[in-house]
PDB file of C-alpha atoms in Angstrom:
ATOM      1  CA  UNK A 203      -2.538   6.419   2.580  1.00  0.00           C
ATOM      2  CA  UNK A 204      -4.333   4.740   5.352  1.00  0.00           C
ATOM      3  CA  UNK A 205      -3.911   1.372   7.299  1.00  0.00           C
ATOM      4  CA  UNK A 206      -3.808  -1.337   4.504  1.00  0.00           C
ATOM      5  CA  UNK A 207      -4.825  -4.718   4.869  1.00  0.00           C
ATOM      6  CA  UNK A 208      -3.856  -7.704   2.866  1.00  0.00           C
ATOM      7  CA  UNK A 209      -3.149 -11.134   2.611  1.00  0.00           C
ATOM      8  CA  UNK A 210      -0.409 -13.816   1.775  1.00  0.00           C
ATOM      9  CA  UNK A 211      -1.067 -16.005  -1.504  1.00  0.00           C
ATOM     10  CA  UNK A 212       0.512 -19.511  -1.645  1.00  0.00           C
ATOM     11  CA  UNK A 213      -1.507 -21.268  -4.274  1.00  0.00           C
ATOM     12  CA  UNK A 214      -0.350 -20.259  -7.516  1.00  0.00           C
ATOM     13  CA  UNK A 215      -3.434 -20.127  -9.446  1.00  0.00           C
ATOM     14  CA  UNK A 216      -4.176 -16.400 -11.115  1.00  0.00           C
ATOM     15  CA  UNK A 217      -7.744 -17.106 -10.223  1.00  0.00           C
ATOM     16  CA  UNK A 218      -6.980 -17.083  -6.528  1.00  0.00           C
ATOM     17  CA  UNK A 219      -5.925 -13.647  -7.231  1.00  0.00           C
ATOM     18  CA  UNK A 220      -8.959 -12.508  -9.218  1.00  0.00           C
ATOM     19  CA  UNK A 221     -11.416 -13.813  -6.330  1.00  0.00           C
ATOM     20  CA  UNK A 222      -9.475 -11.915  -4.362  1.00  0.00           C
ATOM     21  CA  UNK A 223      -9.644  -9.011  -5.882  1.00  0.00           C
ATOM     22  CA  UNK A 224     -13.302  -9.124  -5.254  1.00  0.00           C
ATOM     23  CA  UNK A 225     -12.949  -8.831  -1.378  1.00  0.00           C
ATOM     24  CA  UNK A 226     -12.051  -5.385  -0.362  1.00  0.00           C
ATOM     25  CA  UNK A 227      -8.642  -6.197   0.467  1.00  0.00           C
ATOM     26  CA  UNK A 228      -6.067  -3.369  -0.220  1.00  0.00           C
ATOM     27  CA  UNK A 229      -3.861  -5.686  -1.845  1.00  0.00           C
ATOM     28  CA  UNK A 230      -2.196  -9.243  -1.745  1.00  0.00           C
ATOM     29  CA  UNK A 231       1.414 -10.271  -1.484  1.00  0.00           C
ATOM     30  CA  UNK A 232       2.549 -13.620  -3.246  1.00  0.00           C
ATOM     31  CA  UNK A 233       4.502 -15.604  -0.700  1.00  0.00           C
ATOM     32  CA  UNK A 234       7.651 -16.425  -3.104  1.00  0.00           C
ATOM     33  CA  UNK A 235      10.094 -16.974  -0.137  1.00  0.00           C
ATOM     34  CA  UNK A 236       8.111 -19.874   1.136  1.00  0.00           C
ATOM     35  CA  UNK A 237       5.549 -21.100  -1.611  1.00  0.00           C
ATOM     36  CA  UNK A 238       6.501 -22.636  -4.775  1.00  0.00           C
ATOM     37  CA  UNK A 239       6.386 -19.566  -7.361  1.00  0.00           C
ATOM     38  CA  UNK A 240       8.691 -19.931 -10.626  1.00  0.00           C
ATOM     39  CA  UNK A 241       8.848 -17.238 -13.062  1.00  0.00           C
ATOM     40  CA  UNK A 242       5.929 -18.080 -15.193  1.00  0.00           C
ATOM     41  CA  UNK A 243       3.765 -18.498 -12.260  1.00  0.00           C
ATOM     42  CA  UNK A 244       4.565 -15.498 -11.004  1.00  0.00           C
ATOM     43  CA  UNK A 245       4.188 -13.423 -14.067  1.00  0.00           C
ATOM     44  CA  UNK A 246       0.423 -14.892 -14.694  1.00  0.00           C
ATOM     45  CA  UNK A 247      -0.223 -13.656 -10.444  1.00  0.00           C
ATOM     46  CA  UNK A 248       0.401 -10.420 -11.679  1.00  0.00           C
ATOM     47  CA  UNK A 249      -1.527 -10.603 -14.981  1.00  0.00           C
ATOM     48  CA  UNK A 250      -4.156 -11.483 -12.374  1.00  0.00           C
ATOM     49  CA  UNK A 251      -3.731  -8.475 -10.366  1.00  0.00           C
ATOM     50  CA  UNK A 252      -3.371  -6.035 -12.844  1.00  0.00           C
ATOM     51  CA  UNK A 253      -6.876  -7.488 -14.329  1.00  0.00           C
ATOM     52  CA  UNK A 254      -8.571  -6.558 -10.722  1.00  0.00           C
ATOM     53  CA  UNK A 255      -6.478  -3.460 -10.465  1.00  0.00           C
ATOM     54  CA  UNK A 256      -4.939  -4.678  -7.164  1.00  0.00           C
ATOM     55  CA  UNK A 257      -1.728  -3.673  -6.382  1.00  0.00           C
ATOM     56  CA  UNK A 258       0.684  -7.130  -5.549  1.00  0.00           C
ATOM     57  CA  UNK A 259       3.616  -6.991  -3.695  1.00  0.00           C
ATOM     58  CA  UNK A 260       6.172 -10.287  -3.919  1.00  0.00           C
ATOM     59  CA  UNK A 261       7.923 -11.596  -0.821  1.00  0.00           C
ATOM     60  CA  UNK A 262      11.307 -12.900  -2.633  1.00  0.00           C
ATOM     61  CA  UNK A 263      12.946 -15.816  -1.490  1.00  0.00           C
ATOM     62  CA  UNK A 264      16.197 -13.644  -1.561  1.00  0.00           C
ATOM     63  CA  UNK A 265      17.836 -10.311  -2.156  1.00  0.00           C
ATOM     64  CA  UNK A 266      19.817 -11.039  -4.982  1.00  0.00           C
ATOM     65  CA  UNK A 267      19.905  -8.449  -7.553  1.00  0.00           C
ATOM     66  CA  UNK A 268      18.486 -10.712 -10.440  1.00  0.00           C
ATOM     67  CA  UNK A 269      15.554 -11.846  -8.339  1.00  0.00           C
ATOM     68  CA  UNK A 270      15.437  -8.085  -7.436  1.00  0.00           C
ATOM     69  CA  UNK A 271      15.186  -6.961 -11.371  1.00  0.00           C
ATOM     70  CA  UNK A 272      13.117 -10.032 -12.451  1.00  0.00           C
ATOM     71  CA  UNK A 273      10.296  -9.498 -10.172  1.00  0.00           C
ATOM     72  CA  UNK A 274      10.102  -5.625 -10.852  1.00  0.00           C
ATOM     73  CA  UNK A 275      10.223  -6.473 -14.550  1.00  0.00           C
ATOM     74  CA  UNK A 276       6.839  -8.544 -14.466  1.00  0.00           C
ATOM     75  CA  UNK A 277       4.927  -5.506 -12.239  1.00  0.00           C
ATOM     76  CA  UNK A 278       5.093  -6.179  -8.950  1.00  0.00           C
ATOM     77  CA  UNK A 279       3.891  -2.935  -6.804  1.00  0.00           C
ATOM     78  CA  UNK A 280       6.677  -3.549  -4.329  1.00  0.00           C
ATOM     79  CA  UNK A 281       8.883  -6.040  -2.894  1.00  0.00           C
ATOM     80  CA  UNK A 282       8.764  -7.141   0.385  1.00  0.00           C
ATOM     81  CA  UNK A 283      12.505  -8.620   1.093  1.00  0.00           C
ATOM     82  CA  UNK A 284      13.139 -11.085   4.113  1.00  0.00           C
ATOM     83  CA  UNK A 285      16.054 -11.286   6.987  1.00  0.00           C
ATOM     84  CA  UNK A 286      16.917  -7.464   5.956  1.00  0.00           C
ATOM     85  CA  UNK A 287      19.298  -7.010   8.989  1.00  0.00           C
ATOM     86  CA  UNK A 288      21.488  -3.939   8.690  1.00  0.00           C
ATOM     87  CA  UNK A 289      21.347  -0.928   6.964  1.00  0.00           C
ATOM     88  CA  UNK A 290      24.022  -1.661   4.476  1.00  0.00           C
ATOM     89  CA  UNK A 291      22.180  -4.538   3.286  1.00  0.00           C
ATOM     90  CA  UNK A 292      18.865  -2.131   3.278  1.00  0.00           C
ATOM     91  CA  UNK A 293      20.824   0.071   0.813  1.00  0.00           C
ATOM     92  CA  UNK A 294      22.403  -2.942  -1.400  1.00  0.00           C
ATOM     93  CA  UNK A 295      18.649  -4.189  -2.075  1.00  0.00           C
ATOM     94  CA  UNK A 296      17.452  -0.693  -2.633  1.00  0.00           C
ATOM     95  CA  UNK A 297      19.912   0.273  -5.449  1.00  0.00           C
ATOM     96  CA  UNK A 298      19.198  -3.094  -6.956  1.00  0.00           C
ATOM     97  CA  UNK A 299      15.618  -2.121  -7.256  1.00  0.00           C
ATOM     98  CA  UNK A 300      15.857   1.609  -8.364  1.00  0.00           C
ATOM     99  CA  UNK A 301      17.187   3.205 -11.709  1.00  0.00           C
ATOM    100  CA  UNK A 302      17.601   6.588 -10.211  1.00  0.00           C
ATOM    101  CA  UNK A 303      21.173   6.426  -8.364  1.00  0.00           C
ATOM    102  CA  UNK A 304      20.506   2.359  -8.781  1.00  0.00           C
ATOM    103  CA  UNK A 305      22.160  -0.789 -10.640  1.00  0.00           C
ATOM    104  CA  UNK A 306      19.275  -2.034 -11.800  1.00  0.00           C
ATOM    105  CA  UNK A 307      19.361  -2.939 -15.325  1.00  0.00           C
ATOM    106  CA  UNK A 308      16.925  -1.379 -17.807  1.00  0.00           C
ATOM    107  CA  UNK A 309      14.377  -2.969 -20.866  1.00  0.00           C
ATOM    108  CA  UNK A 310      10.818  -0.999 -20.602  1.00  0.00           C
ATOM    109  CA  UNK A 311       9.762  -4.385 -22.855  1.00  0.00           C
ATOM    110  CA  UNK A 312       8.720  -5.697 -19.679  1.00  0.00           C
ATOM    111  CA  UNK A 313       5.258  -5.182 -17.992  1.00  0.00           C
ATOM    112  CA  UNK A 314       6.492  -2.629 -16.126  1.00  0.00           C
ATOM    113  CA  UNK A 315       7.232  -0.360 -18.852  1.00  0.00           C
ATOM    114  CA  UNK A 316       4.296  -1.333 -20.869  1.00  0.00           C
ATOM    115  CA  UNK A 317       5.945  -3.487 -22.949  1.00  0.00           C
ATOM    116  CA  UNK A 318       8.029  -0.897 -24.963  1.00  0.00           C
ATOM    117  CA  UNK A 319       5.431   1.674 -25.449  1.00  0.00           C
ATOM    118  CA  UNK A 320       7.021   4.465 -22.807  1.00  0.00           C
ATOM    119  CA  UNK A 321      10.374   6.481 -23.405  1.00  0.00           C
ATOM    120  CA  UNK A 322      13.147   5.615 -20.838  1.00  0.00           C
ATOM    121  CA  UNK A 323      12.098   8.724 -18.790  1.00  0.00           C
ATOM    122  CA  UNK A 324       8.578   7.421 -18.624  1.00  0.00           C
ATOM    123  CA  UNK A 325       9.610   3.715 -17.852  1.00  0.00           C
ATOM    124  CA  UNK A 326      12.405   4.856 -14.918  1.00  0.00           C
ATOM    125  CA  UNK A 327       9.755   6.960 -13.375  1.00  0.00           C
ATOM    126  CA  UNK A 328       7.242   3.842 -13.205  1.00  0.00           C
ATOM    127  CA  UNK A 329      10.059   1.427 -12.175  1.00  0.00           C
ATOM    128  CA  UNK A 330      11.245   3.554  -9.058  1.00  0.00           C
ATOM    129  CA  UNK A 331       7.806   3.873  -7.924  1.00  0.00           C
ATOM    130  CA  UNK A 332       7.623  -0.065  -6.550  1.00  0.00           C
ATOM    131  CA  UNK A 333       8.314   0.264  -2.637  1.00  0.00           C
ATOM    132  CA  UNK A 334      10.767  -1.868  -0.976  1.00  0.00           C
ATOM    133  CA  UNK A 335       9.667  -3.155   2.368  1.00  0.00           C
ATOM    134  CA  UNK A 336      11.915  -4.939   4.540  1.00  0.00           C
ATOM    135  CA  UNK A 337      11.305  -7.491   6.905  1.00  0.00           C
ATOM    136  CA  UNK A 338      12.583  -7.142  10.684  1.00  0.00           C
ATOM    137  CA  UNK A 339      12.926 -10.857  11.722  1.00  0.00           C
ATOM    138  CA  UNK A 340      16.185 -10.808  13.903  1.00  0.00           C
ATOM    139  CA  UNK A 341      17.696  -9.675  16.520  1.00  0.00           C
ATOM    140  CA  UNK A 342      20.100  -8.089  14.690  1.00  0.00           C
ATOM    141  CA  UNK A 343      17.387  -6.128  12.534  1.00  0.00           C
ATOM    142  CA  UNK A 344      15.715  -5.283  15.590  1.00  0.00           C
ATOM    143  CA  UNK A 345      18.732  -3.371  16.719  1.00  0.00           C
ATOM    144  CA  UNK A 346      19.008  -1.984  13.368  1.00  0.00           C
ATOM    145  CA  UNK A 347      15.682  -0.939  12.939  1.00  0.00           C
ATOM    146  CA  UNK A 348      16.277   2.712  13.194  1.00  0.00           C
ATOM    147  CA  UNK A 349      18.542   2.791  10.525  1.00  0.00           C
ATOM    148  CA  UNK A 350      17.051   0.481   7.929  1.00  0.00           C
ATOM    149  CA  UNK A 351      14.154   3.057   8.356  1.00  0.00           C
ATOM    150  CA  UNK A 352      16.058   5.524   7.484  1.00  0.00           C
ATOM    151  CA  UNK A 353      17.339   4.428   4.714  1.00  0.00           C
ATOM    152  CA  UNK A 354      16.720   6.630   1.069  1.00  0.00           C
ATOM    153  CA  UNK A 355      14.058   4.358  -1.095  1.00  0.00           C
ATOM    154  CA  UNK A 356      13.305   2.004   2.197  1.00  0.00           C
ATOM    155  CA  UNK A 357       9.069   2.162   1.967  1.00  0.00           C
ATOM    156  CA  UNK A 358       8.654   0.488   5.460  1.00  0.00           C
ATOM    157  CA  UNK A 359       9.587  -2.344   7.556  1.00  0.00           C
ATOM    158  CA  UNK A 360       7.493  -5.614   8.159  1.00  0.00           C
ATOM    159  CA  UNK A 361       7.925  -7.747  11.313  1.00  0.00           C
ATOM    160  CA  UNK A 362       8.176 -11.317  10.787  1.00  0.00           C
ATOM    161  CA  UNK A 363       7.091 -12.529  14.336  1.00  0.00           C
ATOM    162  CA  UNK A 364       7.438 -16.355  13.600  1.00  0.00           C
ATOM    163  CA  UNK A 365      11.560 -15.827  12.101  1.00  0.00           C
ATOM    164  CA  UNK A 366      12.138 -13.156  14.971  1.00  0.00           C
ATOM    165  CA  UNK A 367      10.759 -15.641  18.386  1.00  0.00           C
ATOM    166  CA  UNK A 368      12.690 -18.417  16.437  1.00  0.00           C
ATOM    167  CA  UNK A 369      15.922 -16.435  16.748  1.00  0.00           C
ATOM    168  CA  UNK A 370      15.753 -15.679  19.792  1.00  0.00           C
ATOM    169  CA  UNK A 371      15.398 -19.067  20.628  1.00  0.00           C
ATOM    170  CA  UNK A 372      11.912 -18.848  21.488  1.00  0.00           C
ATOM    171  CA  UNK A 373       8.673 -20.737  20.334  1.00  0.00           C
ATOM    172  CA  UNK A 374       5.603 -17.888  20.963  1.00  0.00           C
ATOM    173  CA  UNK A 375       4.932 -15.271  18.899  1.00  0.00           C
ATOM    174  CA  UNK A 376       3.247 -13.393  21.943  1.00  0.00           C
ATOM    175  CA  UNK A 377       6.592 -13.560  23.979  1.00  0.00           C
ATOM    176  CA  UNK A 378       7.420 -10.351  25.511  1.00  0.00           C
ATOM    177  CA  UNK A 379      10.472 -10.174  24.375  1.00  0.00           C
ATOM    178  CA  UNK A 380       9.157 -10.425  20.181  1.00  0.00           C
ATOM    179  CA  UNK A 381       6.511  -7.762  21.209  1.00  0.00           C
ATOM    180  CA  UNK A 382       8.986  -5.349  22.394  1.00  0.00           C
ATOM    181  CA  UNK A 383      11.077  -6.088  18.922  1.00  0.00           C
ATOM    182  CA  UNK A 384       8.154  -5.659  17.014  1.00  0.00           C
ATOM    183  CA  UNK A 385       7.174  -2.017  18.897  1.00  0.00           C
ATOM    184  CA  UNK A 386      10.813  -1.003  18.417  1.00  0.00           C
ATOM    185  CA  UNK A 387      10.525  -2.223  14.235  1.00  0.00           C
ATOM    186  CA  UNK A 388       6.954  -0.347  14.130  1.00  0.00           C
ATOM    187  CA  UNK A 389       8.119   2.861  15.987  1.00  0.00           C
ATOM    188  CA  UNK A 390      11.177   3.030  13.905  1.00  0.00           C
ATOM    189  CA  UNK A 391       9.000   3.083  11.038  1.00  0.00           C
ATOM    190  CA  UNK A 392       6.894   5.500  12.243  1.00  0.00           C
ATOM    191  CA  UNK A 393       9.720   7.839  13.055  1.00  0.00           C
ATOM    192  CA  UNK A 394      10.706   7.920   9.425  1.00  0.00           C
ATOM    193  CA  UNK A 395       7.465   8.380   7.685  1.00  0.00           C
ATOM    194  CA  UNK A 396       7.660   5.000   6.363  1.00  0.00           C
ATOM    195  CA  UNK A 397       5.142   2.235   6.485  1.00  0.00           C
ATOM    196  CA  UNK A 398       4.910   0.343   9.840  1.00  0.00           C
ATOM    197  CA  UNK A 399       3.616  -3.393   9.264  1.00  0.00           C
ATOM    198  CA  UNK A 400       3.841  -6.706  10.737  1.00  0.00           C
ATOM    199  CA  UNK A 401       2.280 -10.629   9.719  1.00  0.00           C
ATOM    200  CA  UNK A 402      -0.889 -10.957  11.861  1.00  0.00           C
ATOM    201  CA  UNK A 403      -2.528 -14.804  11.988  1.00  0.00           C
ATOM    202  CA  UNK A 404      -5.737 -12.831  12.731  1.00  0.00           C
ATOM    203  CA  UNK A 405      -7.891 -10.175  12.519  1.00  0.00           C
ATOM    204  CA  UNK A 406      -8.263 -10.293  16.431  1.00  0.00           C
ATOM    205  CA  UNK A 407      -4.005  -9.287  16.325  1.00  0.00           C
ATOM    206  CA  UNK A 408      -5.060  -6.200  15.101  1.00  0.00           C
ATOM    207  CA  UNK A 409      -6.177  -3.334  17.993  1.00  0.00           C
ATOM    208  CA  UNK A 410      -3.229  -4.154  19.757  1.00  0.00           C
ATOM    209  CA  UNK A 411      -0.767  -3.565  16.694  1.00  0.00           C
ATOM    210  CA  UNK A 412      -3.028  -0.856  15.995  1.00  0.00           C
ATOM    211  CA  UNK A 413      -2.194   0.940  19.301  1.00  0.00           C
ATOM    212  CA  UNK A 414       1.431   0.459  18.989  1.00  0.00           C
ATOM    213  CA  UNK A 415       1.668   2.524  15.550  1.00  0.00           C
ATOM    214  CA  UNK A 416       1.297  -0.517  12.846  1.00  0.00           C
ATOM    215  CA  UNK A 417      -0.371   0.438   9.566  1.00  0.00           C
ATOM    216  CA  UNK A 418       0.793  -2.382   7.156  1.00  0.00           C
ATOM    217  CA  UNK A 419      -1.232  -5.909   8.011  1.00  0.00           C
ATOM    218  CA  UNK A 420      -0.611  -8.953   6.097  1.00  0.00           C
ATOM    219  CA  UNK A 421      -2.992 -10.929   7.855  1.00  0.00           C
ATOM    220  CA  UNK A 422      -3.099 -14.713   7.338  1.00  0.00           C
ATOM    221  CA  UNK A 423      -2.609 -16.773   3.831  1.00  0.00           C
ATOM    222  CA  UNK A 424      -5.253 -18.049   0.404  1.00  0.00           C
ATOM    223  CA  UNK A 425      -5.233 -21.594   1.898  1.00  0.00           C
ATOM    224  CA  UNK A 426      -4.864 -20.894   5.892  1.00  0.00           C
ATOM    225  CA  UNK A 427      -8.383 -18.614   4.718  1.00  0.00           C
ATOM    226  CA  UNK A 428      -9.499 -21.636   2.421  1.00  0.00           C
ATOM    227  CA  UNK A 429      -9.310 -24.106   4.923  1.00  0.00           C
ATOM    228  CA  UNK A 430     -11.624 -22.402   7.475  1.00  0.00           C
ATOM    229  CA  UNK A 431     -13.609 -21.393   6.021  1.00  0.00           C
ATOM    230  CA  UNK A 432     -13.968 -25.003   4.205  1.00  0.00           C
ATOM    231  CA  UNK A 433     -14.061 -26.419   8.025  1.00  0.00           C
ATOM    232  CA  UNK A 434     -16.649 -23.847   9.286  1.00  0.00           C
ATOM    233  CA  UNK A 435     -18.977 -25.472   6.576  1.00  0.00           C
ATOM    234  CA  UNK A 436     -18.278 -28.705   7.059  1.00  0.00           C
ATOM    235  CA  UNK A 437     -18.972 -27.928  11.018  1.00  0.00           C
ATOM    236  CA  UNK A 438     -21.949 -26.133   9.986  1.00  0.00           C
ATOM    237  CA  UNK A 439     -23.585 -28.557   7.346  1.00  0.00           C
ATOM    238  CA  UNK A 440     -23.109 -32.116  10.093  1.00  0.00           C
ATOM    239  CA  UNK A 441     -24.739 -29.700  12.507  1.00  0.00           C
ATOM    240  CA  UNK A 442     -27.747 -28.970  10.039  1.00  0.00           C
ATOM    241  CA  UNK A 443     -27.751 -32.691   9.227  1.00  0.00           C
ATOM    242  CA  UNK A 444     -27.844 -33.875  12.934  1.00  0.00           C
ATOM    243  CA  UNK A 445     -30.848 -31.369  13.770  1.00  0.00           C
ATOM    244  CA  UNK A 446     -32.889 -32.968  10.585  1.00  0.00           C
ATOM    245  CA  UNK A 447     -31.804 -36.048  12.015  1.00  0.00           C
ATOM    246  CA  UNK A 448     -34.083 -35.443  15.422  1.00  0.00           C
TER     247      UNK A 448
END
């Protein structure tokens, strides 16, 4: 599969996602856990990724099982669920998501099952395909790293550097002490054949995460993107203006 490289969206706007799609990102991740993404909103998002043929992943704001079924039903490629801290709570959220040895409930009327049009073979194949991602951002999940890695229908793990320093009572993402948590999460992965990732502000994060086994970047947001490169013009254009100016 490769290293993939993506971004956060916050803005929901489907157009964000198709001028996105343009970009040579691998794909883009709608930031439901912290962005203000209803139902409808999120079902148009993934109208607009299936129009680009980009795959979209959803951060949920939690792992219940109807926010579970209700984002698989509209598409999304995978989920990527926060404050996953144990392995029993790895497995609770996977058999929410899957058909196959799962709870989740069943109607191929949704996107995902192209809107009646496959058999229930056809549509359970396509629904257990989504990956489930969890996020190490504790820790707690830190500890049990290992394990949620292991864990049947687990895709990866994602490390949440912000939600990890904060609960360890720290304010920097570059502590020592949330690199060596992240390492663990990413070499965890890696043990397991799963997908190593972690949240990167910048593309200058990425040789070091690089070197310690990561192959999953979310790197920055639509608007934190937006606004500099809004700034950089701005910066640009009073520069231009104050050389005519001499």
């Amino acid at each position: 599969m490769g290293t993939m490289i993506g971004t956060f969206i916050k803005t929901a706007a489907p157009e964000v996602v198709e001028i996105l799609g343009l970009t040579g990102l691998d794909f883009l991740a709608v930031d439901a856990e912290h962005a203000p993404f209803g139902r409808r909103e999120l079902d148009l998002m993934m109208l607009a990724a299936r129009a680009v043929g980009l795959p979209m992943y959803v951060r949920i704001p939690d792992d219940r099982p109807t926010t579970i079924l209700q984002t698989l039903d509209v598409g999304a490629s995978g989920l990527i669920v926060p404050h996953v801290d144990s392995a029993a709570q790895a497995v609770a959220v996977v058999r929410s998501a899957k058909f196959a040895d799962g709870d989740r409930g069943f109607s191929n009327a949704a996107r995902f099952g192209r809107y009646g049009t496959t058999t229930i073979d056809q549509a359970v194949e396509l629904g257990d395909q989504a990956q489930i991602i969890c996020q190490i951002e504790s820790p707690q999940a830190v500890a049990a790293a290992d394990a949620i890695a292991a864990t049947p229908g687990v895709s990866g793990l994602l490390v949440g550097r912000a939600d990890l320093a904060l609960s360890m009572g720290l304010r920097k993402l570059d502590a020592d002490e949330v690199a060596q948590g992240a390492r663990t999460a990413i070499s965890a992965a890696r043990k397991h054949g799963k997908l190593a990732g972690i949240v990167a502000g910048d593309v200058s994060e990425l040789p070091a995460w690089l070197a310690a086994g990561a192959d999953f970047f979310i790197i920055a947001h639509d608007q934190g993107i937006l606004r500099k490169a809004a700034a950089a013009v701005a910066t640009s254009a009073r520069a231009a203006i104050a050389d005519a100016a001499k």
